[in-house]
PDB file of C-alpha atoms in Angstrom:
ATOM      1  CA  MET A   1     -13.024 -19.054 -26.826  1.00  0.00           C
ATOM      2  CA  LYS A   2     -13.122 -21.395 -29.837  1.00  0.00           C
ATOM      3  CA  LYS A   3     -14.412 -24.198 -27.601  1.00  0.00           C
ATOM      4  CA  LEU A   4     -17.141 -21.874 -26.336  1.00  0.00           C
ATOM      5  CA  GLU A   5     -18.108 -20.983 -29.918  1.00  0.00           C
ATOM      6  CA  GLU A   6     -18.267 -24.681 -30.782  1.00  0.00           C
ATOM      7  CA  THR A   7     -20.473 -25.375 -27.769  1.00  0.00           C
ATOM      8  CA  LEU A   8     -22.859 -22.495 -28.556  1.00  0.00           C
ATOM      9  CA  GLY A   9     -22.826 -23.095 -32.282  1.00  0.00           C
ATOM     10  CA  VAL A  10     -22.336 -19.399 -33.093  1.00  0.00           C
ATOM     11  CA  LYS A  11     -19.345 -17.224 -33.908  1.00  0.00           C
ATOM     12  CA  LEU A  12     -18.642 -14.735 -31.117  1.00  0.00           C
ATOM     13  CA  ILE A  13     -15.468 -13.044 -32.372  1.00  0.00           C
ATOM     14  CA  LEU A  14     -14.281 -11.927 -35.786  1.00  0.00           C
ATOM     15  CA  ARG A  15     -10.519 -12.301 -36.103  1.00  0.00           C
ATOM     16  CA  SER A  16      -8.218 -10.620 -38.617  1.00  0.00           C
ATOM     17  CA  ASN A  17      -4.618  -9.429 -38.963  1.00  0.00           C
ATOM     18  CA  ARG A  18      -5.710  -6.044 -37.606  1.00  0.00           C
ATOM     19  CA  GLY A  19      -7.135  -7.529 -34.435  1.00  0.00           C
ATOM     20  CA  SER A  20     -10.456  -8.937 -33.305  1.00  0.00           C
ATOM     21  CA  CYS A  21     -13.936  -7.686 -32.465  1.00  0.00           C
ATOM     22  CA  LEU A  22     -17.228  -9.083 -31.236  1.00  0.00           C
ATOM     23  CA  THR A  23     -19.789 -10.269 -33.763  1.00  0.00           C
ATOM     24  CA  PRO A  24     -23.430  -9.105 -33.324  1.00  0.00           C
ATOM     25  CA  GLU A  25     -24.099 -12.451 -31.615  1.00  0.00           C
ATOM     26  CA  GLY A  26     -20.982 -11.941 -29.502  1.00  0.00           C
ATOM     27  CA  LYS A  27     -22.243  -8.550 -28.303  1.00  0.00           C
ATOM     28  CA  ILE A  28     -25.592 -10.054 -27.312  1.00  0.00           C
ATOM     29  CA  PHE A  29     -23.854 -12.912 -25.492  1.00  0.00           C
ATOM     30  CA  TYR A  30     -21.544 -10.482 -23.667  1.00  0.00           C
ATOM     31  CA  LYS A  31     -24.496  -8.403 -22.434  1.00  0.00           C
ATOM     32  CA  LYS A  32     -26.235 -11.547 -21.211  1.00  0.00           C
ATOM     33  CA  ILE A  33     -23.286 -12.836 -19.154  1.00  0.00           C
ATOM     34  CA  CYS A  34     -22.127  -9.459 -17.751  1.00  0.00           C
ATOM     35  CA  GLY A  35     -24.554  -9.732 -14.849  1.00  0.00           C
ATOM     36  CA  ILE A  36     -23.333 -13.151 -13.733  1.00  0.00           C
ATOM     37  CA  LEU A  37     -19.651 -12.846 -14.693  1.00  0.00           C
ATOM     38  CA  PRO A  38     -18.350 -11.551 -11.309  1.00  0.00           C
ATOM     39  CA  GLU A  39     -20.169 -14.363  -9.477  1.00  0.00           C
ATOM     40  CA  LEU A  40     -18.872 -16.908 -11.985  1.00  0.00           C
ATOM     41  CA  VAL A  41     -15.270 -15.737 -11.555  1.00  0.00           C
ATOM     42  CA  GLU A  42     -15.649 -15.798  -7.760  1.00  0.00           C
ATOM     43  CA  THR A  43     -16.940 -19.379  -7.970  1.00  0.00           C
ATOM     44  CA  ILE A  44     -13.920 -20.373 -10.065  1.00  0.00           C
ATOM     45  CA  TYR A  45     -11.530 -18.817  -7.525  1.00  0.00           C
ATOM     46  CA  GLU A  46     -13.389 -20.548  -4.688  1.00  0.00           C
ATOM     47  CA  PHE A  47     -13.099 -23.978  -6.308  1.00  0.00           C
ATOM     48  CA  GLN A  48      -9.432 -23.392  -7.116  1.00  0.00           C
ATOM     49  CA  GLN A  49      -8.799 -22.489  -3.496  1.00  0.00           C
ATOM     50  CA  LYS A  50     -10.637 -25.542  -2.167  1.00  0.00           C
ATOM     51  CA  SER A  51      -8.938 -27.945  -4.535  1.00  0.00           C
ATOM     52  CA  SER A  52      -5.501 -26.430  -3.766  1.00  0.00           C
ATOM     53  CA  GLU A  53      -4.551 -27.070  -7.378  1.00  0.00           C
ATOM     54  CA  LYS A  54      -3.932 -23.414  -8.074  1.00  0.00           C
ATOM     55  CA  ALA A  55      -3.093 -20.711  -5.543  1.00  0.00           C
ATOM     56  CA  ILE A  56      -5.056 -17.470  -5.642  1.00  0.00           C
ATOM     57  CA  GLU A  57      -2.650 -14.600  -6.225  1.00  0.00           C
ATOM     58  CA  LEU A  58      -3.330 -11.497  -4.157  1.00  0.00           C
ATOM     59  CA  LYS A  59      -1.559  -8.458  -5.557  1.00  0.00           C
ATOM     60  CA  VAL A  60      -0.842  -5.988  -2.769  1.00  0.00           C
ATOM     61  CA  GLY A  61       0.329  -2.447  -3.457  1.00  0.00           C
ATOM     62  CA  VAL A  62       2.198  -0.722  -0.625  1.00  0.00           C
ATOM     63  CA  LEU A  63       2.796   3.006  -0.300  1.00  0.00           C
ATOM     64  CA  THR A  64       6.554   3.436  -0.796  1.00  0.00           C
ATOM     65  CA  SER A  65       6.903   5.644   2.279  1.00  0.00           C
ATOM     66  CA  LEU A  66       5.008   3.095   4.398  1.00  0.00           C
ATOM     67  CA  GLY A  67       7.833   0.637   3.737  1.00  0.00           C
ATOM     68  CA  ASP A  68       7.398  -2.474   1.607  1.00  0.00           C
ATOM     69  CA  ILE A  69       9.820  -4.338   3.900  1.00  0.00           C
ATOM     70  CA  LEU A  70       7.048  -4.349   6.501  1.00  0.00           C
ATOM     71  CA  MET A  71       5.080  -6.716   4.263  1.00  0.00           C
ATOM     72  CA  ASN A  72       7.649  -9.485   4.750  1.00  0.00           C
ATOM     73  CA  GLN A  73       5.989 -10.902   7.857  1.00  0.00           C
ATOM     74  CA  TYR A  74       2.637 -11.144   6.056  1.00  0.00           C
ATOM     75  CA  VAL A  75       4.193 -12.805   3.008  1.00  0.00           C
ATOM     76  CA  THR A  76       6.022 -15.295   5.244  1.00  0.00           C
ATOM     77  CA  TYR A  77       2.803 -16.210   7.032  1.00  0.00           C
ATOM     78  CA  PHE A  78       0.853 -16.827   3.831  1.00  0.00           C
ATOM     79  CA  GLN A  79       3.670 -18.898   2.349  1.00  0.00           C
ATOM     80  CA  LYS A  80       2.434 -21.593   4.727  1.00  0.00           C
ATOM     81  CA  ASN A  81      -0.999 -21.361   3.095  1.00  0.00           C
ATOM     82  CA  LYS A  82      -0.566 -22.926  -0.337  1.00  0.00           C
ATOM     83  CA  ASN A  83      -3.957 -21.568  -1.428  1.00  0.00           C
ATOM     84  CA  ILE A  84      -2.863 -17.909  -1.374  1.00  0.00           C
ATOM     85  CA  LEU A  85       0.157 -16.337  -3.055  1.00  0.00           C
ATOM     86  CA  ILE A  86       1.064 -12.757  -2.076  1.00  0.00           C
ATOM     87  CA  THR A  87       2.771 -10.502  -4.623  1.00  0.00           C
ATOM     88  CA  VAL A  88       3.902  -7.094  -3.320  1.00  0.00           C
ATOM     89  CA  TYR A  89       4.345  -3.885  -5.320  1.00  0.00           C
ATOM     90  CA  SER A  90       5.849  -0.620  -4.043  1.00  0.00           C
ATOM     91  CA  MET A  91       3.961   2.414  -5.367  1.00  0.00           C
ATOM     92  CA  GLU A  92       3.335   6.096  -4.819  1.00  0.00           C
ATOM     93  CA  LYS A  93      -0.107   7.213  -3.635  1.00  0.00           C
ATOM     94  CA  ASN A  94      -1.635   8.172  -7.009  1.00  0.00           C
ATOM     95  CA  GLU A  95      -0.389   4.973  -8.625  1.00  0.00           C
ATOM     96  CA  LEU A  96      -1.860   2.926  -5.769  1.00  0.00           C
ATOM     97  CA  ILE A  97      -5.331   4.393  -6.263  1.00  0.00           C
ATOM     98  CA  HIS A  98      -5.157   4.076 -10.058  1.00  0.00           C
ATOM     99  CA  SER A  99      -3.948   0.464  -9.847  1.00  0.00           C
ATOM    100  CA  LEU A 100      -6.712  -0.455  -7.404  1.00  0.00           C
ATOM    101  CA  ASN A 101      -9.306   1.137  -9.681  1.00  0.00           C
ATOM    102  CA  SER A 102      -8.000  -0.643 -12.773  1.00  0.00           C
ATOM    103  CA  GLY A 103      -7.684  -4.039 -11.083  1.00  0.00           C
ATOM    104  CA  LYS A 104      -3.888  -4.189 -11.373  1.00  0.00           C
ATOM    105  CA  ILE A 105      -3.758  -4.769  -7.613  1.00  0.00           C
ATOM    106  CA  ASP A 106      -6.314  -6.290  -5.230  1.00  0.00           C
ATOM    107  CA  ILE A 107      -5.339  -4.498  -2.016  1.00  0.00           C
ATOM    108  CA  ALA A 108      -3.643  -1.176  -1.292  1.00  0.00           C
ATOM    109  CA  SER A 109      -1.801  -0.425   1.945  1.00  0.00           C
ATOM    110  CA  SER A 110      -1.397   3.291   2.528  1.00  0.00           C
ATOM    111  CA  PHE A 111      -1.384   6.166   4.947  1.00  0.00           C
ATOM    112  CA  LEU A 112      -4.451   8.383   4.527  1.00  0.00           C
ATOM    113  CA  SER A 113      -5.117  11.890   5.777  1.00  0.00           C
ATOM    114  CA  ASP A 114      -8.148  12.501   8.021  1.00  0.00           C
ATOM    115  CA  ASP A 115      -9.886  14.639   5.394  1.00  0.00           C
ATOM    116  CA  GLU A 116      -9.531  12.059   2.612  1.00  0.00           C
ATOM    117  CA  THR A 117     -12.601  10.307   1.187  1.00  0.00           C
ATOM    118  CA  LEU A 118     -12.387   7.313  -1.143  1.00  0.00           C
ATOM    119  CA  GLU A 119     -15.933   6.373  -2.095  1.00  0.00           C
ATOM    120  CA  ASN A 120     -14.986   3.621  -4.562  1.00  0.00           C
ATOM    121  CA  PHE A 121     -13.216   1.483  -1.974  1.00  0.00           C
ATOM    122  CA  GLU A 122     -13.734  -0.287   1.301  1.00  0.00           C
ATOM    123  CA  LYS A 123     -11.112   0.788   3.836  1.00  0.00           C
ATOM    124  CA  VAL A 124      -9.930  -0.802   7.059  1.00  0.00           C
ATOM    125  CA  LEU A 125      -7.749   0.976   9.614  1.00  0.00           C
ATOM    126  CA  PHE A 126      -5.105  -1.518  10.678  1.00  0.00           C
ATOM    127  CA  ARG A 127      -2.458   0.591  12.386  1.00  0.00           C
ATOM    128  CA  ARG A 128      -1.500   3.972  13.816  1.00  0.00           C
ATOM    129  CA  ASP A 129       2.180   4.499  13.109  1.00  0.00           C
ATOM    130  CA  LYS A 130       4.180   6.605  15.530  1.00  0.00           C
ATOM    131  CA  MET A 131       6.483   9.055  13.767  1.00  0.00           C
ATOM    132  CA  VAL A 132       9.915   9.776  15.253  1.00  0.00           C
ATOM    133  CA  TYR A 133      12.797  12.106  14.451  1.00  0.00           C
ATOM    134  CA  TYR A 134      15.692  10.197  12.900  1.00  0.00           C
ATOM    135  CA  ALA A 135      18.980  12.104  13.004  1.00  0.00           C
ATOM    136  CA  PRO A 136      21.950   9.928  14.048  1.00  0.00           C
ATOM    137  CA  ASN A 137      24.484  12.716  13.376  1.00  0.00           C
ATOM    138  CA  ILE A 138      22.743  15.438  15.382  1.00  0.00           C
ATOM    139  CA  THR A 139      24.153  15.259  18.900  1.00  0.00           C
ATOM    140  CA  GLU A 140      21.475  17.509  20.403  1.00  0.00           C
ATOM    141  CA  ILE A 141      18.783  14.834  20.191  1.00  0.00           C
ATOM    142  CA  CYS A 142      17.875  12.899  23.325  1.00  0.00           C
ATOM    143  CA  ASN A 143      14.776  10.964  24.403  1.00  0.00           C
ATOM    144  CA  THR A 144      12.416  13.648  23.115  1.00  0.00           C
ATOM    145  CA  ILE A 145      12.965  16.571  20.775  1.00  0.00           C
ATOM    146  CA  SER A 146      10.590  19.528  20.472  1.00  0.00           C
ATOM    147  CA  ILE A 147       9.287  20.802  17.163  1.00  0.00           C
ATOM    148  CA  LYS A 148      10.999  24.103  17.975  1.00  0.00           C
ATOM    149  CA  THR A 149      14.391  22.348  18.148  1.00  0.00           C
ATOM    150  CA  ILE A 150      13.725  20.338  14.970  1.00  0.00           C
ATOM    151  CA  LEU A 151      13.316  23.645  13.120  1.00  0.00           C
ATOM    152  CA  ASN A 152      16.984  24.422  13.828  1.00  0.00           C
ATOM    153  CA  PHE A 153      18.266  21.555  11.678  1.00  0.00           C
ATOM    154  CA  PRO A 154      17.986  20.670   7.972  1.00  0.00           C
ATOM    155  CA  LEU A 155      15.138  18.288   7.172  1.00  0.00           C
ATOM    156  CA  VAL A 156      15.124  15.534   4.555  1.00  0.00           C
ATOM    157  CA  LYS A 157      11.773  15.329   2.771  1.00  0.00           C
ATOM    158  CA  TYR A 158      10.104  13.628  -0.168  1.00  0.00           C
ATOM    159  CA  PRO A 159       9.785  15.260  -3.629  1.00  0.00           C
ATOM    160  CA  PRO A 160       7.311  18.195  -3.773  1.00  0.00           C
ATOM    161  CA  ASP A 161       4.425  16.264  -5.372  1.00  0.00           C
ATOM    162  CA  ASN A 162       4.748  13.283  -3.009  1.00  0.00           C
ATOM    163  CA  PHE A 163       1.748  12.554  -0.783  1.00  0.00           C
ATOM    164  CA  MET A 164       3.980  12.243   2.296  1.00  0.00           C
ATOM    165  CA  ASN A 165       5.036  15.874   2.068  1.00  0.00           C
ATOM    166  CA  LYS A 166       1.433  16.871   2.762  1.00  0.00           C
ATOM    167  CA  MET A 167       1.421  14.652   5.853  1.00  0.00           C
ATOM    168  CA  ILE A 168       4.757  16.015   7.099  1.00  0.00           C
ATOM    169  CA  ASP A 169       3.761  19.624   6.425  1.00  0.00           C
ATOM    170  CA  GLN A 170       0.618  19.081   8.513  1.00  0.00           C
ATOM    171  CA  TYR A 171       2.864  18.442  11.491  1.00  0.00           C
ATOM    172  CA  PHE A 172       4.931  21.577  10.982  1.00  0.00           C
ATOM    173  CA  ASN A 173       1.782  23.686  10.567  1.00  0.00           C
ATOM    174  CA  ILE A 174       1.753  23.714  14.371  1.00  0.00           C
ATOM    175  CA  ALA A 175       4.931  25.802  14.333  1.00  0.00           C
ATOM    176  CA  GLY A 176       3.873  27.909  11.361  1.00  0.00           C
ATOM    177  CA  LYS A 177       7.020  27.093   9.373  1.00  0.00           C
ATOM    178  CA  VAL A 178       9.158  24.196   8.169  1.00  0.00           C
ATOM    179  CA  PRO A 179      12.894  23.529   8.580  1.00  0.00           C
ATOM    180  CA  VAL A 180      15.366  24.225   5.796  1.00  0.00           C
ATOM    181  CA  VAL A 181      15.175  21.349   3.321  1.00  0.00           C
ATOM    182  CA  ALA A 182      18.439  19.390   3.114  1.00  0.00           C
ATOM    183  CA  ALA A 183      17.339  17.023   0.347  1.00  0.00           C
ATOM    184  CA  GLN A 184      14.234  15.638  -1.330  1.00  0.00           C
ATOM    185  CA  LEU A 185      14.426  11.881  -1.842  1.00  0.00           C
ATOM    186  CA  PRO A 186      11.945   9.310  -3.214  1.00  0.00           C
ATOM    187  CA  SER A 187      11.870   6.611  -0.525  1.00  0.00           C
ATOM    188  CA  PRO A 188      12.253   6.245   3.253  1.00  0.00           C
ATOM    189  CA  TYR A 189      15.311   4.039   2.684  1.00  0.00           C
ATOM    190  CA  ALA A 190      17.077   6.782   0.710  1.00  0.00           C
ATOM    191  CA  ILE A 191      16.103   9.321   3.374  1.00  0.00           C
ATOM    192  CA  ILE A 192      17.451   7.121   6.175  1.00  0.00           C
ATOM    193  CA  GLN A 193      20.763   6.583   4.358  1.00  0.00           C
ATOM    194  CA  TYR A 194      21.123  10.325   3.757  1.00  0.00           C
ATOM    195  CA  CYS A 195      20.576  11.058   7.452  1.00  0.00           C
ATOM    196  CA  LYS A 196      23.191   8.430   8.381  1.00  0.00           C
ATOM    197  CA  ARG A 197      25.807  10.214   6.294  1.00  0.00           C
ATOM    198  CA  ASN A 198      24.878  13.856   6.827  1.00  0.00           C
ATOM    199  CA  THR A 199      23.900  16.268   9.575  1.00  0.00           C
ATOM    200  CA  ALA A 200      20.186  16.263   8.881  1.00  0.00           C
ATOM    201  CA  GLY A 201      17.007  14.736  10.261  1.00  0.00           C
ATOM    202  CA  ALA A 202      13.728  13.296   9.026  1.00  0.00           C
ATOM    203  CA  LEU A 203      10.328  12.193  10.285  1.00  0.00           C
ATOM    204  CA  ILE A 204      10.182   8.404   9.879  1.00  0.00           C
ATOM    205  CA  ALA A 205       7.788   5.717  11.138  1.00  0.00           C
ATOM    206  CA  GLU A 206       9.362   4.108  14.215  1.00  0.00           C
ATOM    207  CA  ARG A 207       8.128   0.682  13.128  1.00  0.00           C
ATOM    208  CA  LEU A 208      10.093   0.933   9.874  1.00  0.00           C
ATOM    209  CA  LEU A 209      13.318   1.850  11.687  1.00  0.00           C
ATOM    210  CA  ASN A 210      12.900  -1.064  14.092  1.00  0.00           C
ATOM    211  CA  THR A 211      12.169  -3.486  11.256  1.00  0.00           C
ATOM    212  CA  LEU A 212      15.375  -2.460   9.470  1.00  0.00           C
ATOM    213  CA  GLY A 213      17.438  -3.723  12.420  1.00  0.00           C
ATOM    214  CA  ASP A 214      19.562  -2.740  15.392  1.00  0.00           C
ATOM    215  CA  SER A 215      21.802  -0.339  13.477  1.00  0.00           C
ATOM    216  CA  TYR A 216      18.824   1.921  12.837  1.00  0.00           C
ATOM    217  CA  GLU A 217      17.229   1.711  16.269  1.00  0.00           C
ATOM    218  CA  HIS A 218      19.706   4.205  17.697  1.00  0.00           C
ATOM    219  CA  GLY A 219      19.840   7.765  16.482  1.00  0.00           C
ATOM    220  CA  TYR A 220      16.166   8.622  16.703  1.00  0.00           C
ATOM    221  CA  CYS A 221      13.953  10.119  19.377  1.00  0.00           C
ATOM    222  CA  ASN A 222      10.342  10.919  20.149  1.00  0.00           C
ATOM    223  CA  ILE A 223       8.900  14.210  18.953  1.00  0.00           C
ATOM    224  CA  ASP A 224       6.943  16.794  20.924  1.00  0.00           C
ATOM    225  CA  PRO A 225       4.115  17.192  20.152  1.00  0.00           C
ATOM    226  CA  SER A 226       3.716  13.558  19.155  1.00  0.00           C
ATOM    227  CA  TYR A 227       2.468  12.619  15.697  1.00  0.00           C
ATOM    228  CA  THR A 228       0.890   9.438  14.351  1.00  0.00           C
ATOM    229  CA  MET A 229      -0.236   8.486  10.850  1.00  0.00           C
ATOM    230  CA  LYS A 230      -3.161   6.182  10.168  1.00  0.00           C
ATOM    231  CA  ALA A 231      -2.432   3.201   7.922  1.00  0.00           C
ATOM    232  CA  PHE A 232      -5.318   1.641   5.985  1.00  0.00           C
ATOM    233  CA  LEU A 233      -5.977  -1.356   3.766  1.00  0.00           C
ATOM    234  CA  LEU A 234      -8.129  -0.506   0.738  1.00  0.00           C
ATOM    235  CA  TYR A 235      -9.969  -2.931  -1.517  1.00  0.00           C
ATOM    236  CA  LYS A 236     -13.022  -3.375  -3.724  1.00  0.00           C
ATOM    237  CA  LYS A 237     -15.719  -5.507  -2.146  1.00  0.00           C
ATOM    238  CA  GLU A 238     -16.928  -6.729  -5.548  1.00  0.00           C
ATOM    239  CA  ASN A 239     -13.499  -8.207  -6.294  1.00  0.00           C
ATOM    240  CA  PRO A 240     -14.019 -11.922  -7.110  1.00  0.00           C
ATOM    241  CA  LYS A 241     -11.084 -12.702  -4.808  1.00  0.00           C
ATOM    242  CA  TYR A 242     -13.014 -11.199  -1.883  1.00  0.00           C
ATOM    243  CA  ARG A 243     -12.758 -14.295   0.345  1.00  0.00           C
ATOM    244  CA  ALA A 244      -8.959 -14.369   0.039  1.00  0.00           C
ATOM    245  CA  ILE A 245      -8.804 -10.581   0.497  1.00  0.00           C
ATOM    246  CA  LYS A 246     -10.864 -10.837   3.689  1.00  0.00           C
ATOM    247  CA  LEU A 247      -8.590 -13.595   5.006  1.00  0.00           C
ATOM    248  CA  PHE A 248      -5.512 -11.427   4.382  1.00  0.00           C
ATOM    249  CA  ILE A 249      -7.045  -8.303   5.932  1.00  0.00           C
ATOM    250  CA  ASP A 250      -8.290 -10.148   9.023  1.00  0.00           C
ATOM    251  CA  TYR A 251      -4.768 -11.486   9.607  1.00  0.00           C
ATOM    252  CA  VAL A 252      -3.131  -8.059   9.207  1.00  0.00           C
ATOM    253  CA  VAL A 253      -5.659  -6.407  11.543  1.00  0.00           C
ATOM    254  CA  LYS A 254      -5.186  -9.137  14.150  1.00  0.00           C
ATOM    255  CA  LEU A 255      -1.402  -8.842  13.957  1.00  0.00           C
ATOM    256  CA  ASN A 256      -1.575  -5.069  14.525  1.00  0.00           C
ATOM    257  CA  LYS A 257      -4.447  -4.995  17.035  1.00  0.00           C
ATOM    258  CA  ASN A 258      -2.267  -3.451  19.772  1.00  0.00           C
ATOM    259  CA  ASN A 259      -1.331  -0.523  17.519  1.00  0.00           C
ATOM    260  CA  SER A 260      -4.676   0.424  15.994  1.00  0.00           C
TER     261      SER A 260
END
């Protein structure tokens, strides 16, 4: 900033022990550059990417219940591209939206309900996740379990204010009631561990169970009626990192094209 003041020949900021503030000239200068600032920042990112001197960091927020472990394959792929660095955060739904609005993250990966509108963001459907019934200690499960049978066993859910409870309750609206709640836990990993150690079941994305490994691939079955959740990538088009964001999204969509 001092170099900029020297170049312009005017003082832009008043500094004191209590902090700093714009001078009258600084306020005028700020208003003048506001219109071109996003384009200027985008140009800087573009040159950094081309020169490969500094990687562009994409901050990706993932809905906790979607499973941050599923991001590993994307991170691994972009490790080969020295121009883009992926940093992943696990967040709940409200925090995801707030962080995307505030610029704390560049991309959000989340399930969304069909009736949800998010006017401030661009959204791209990249996957339909099949939900299954995970209950390794319930011997009655086979290839397919009906919603009527699921009602006979305790269900592990998320805390009451968690977005995923709304999605799960939508499924049980078909039956007009929900199973007895065995426990309310904050993440799919905690829910899976609880089901492994207790006689209870849960609705979990099949893809997450398969990603966790062979030990989790047994002990779940299909549900009748079937249920899928739509997974989206959200972003702001005016983000100066748009080119890198688009590259990331195109790769994710391509990787999941058989499941969208």
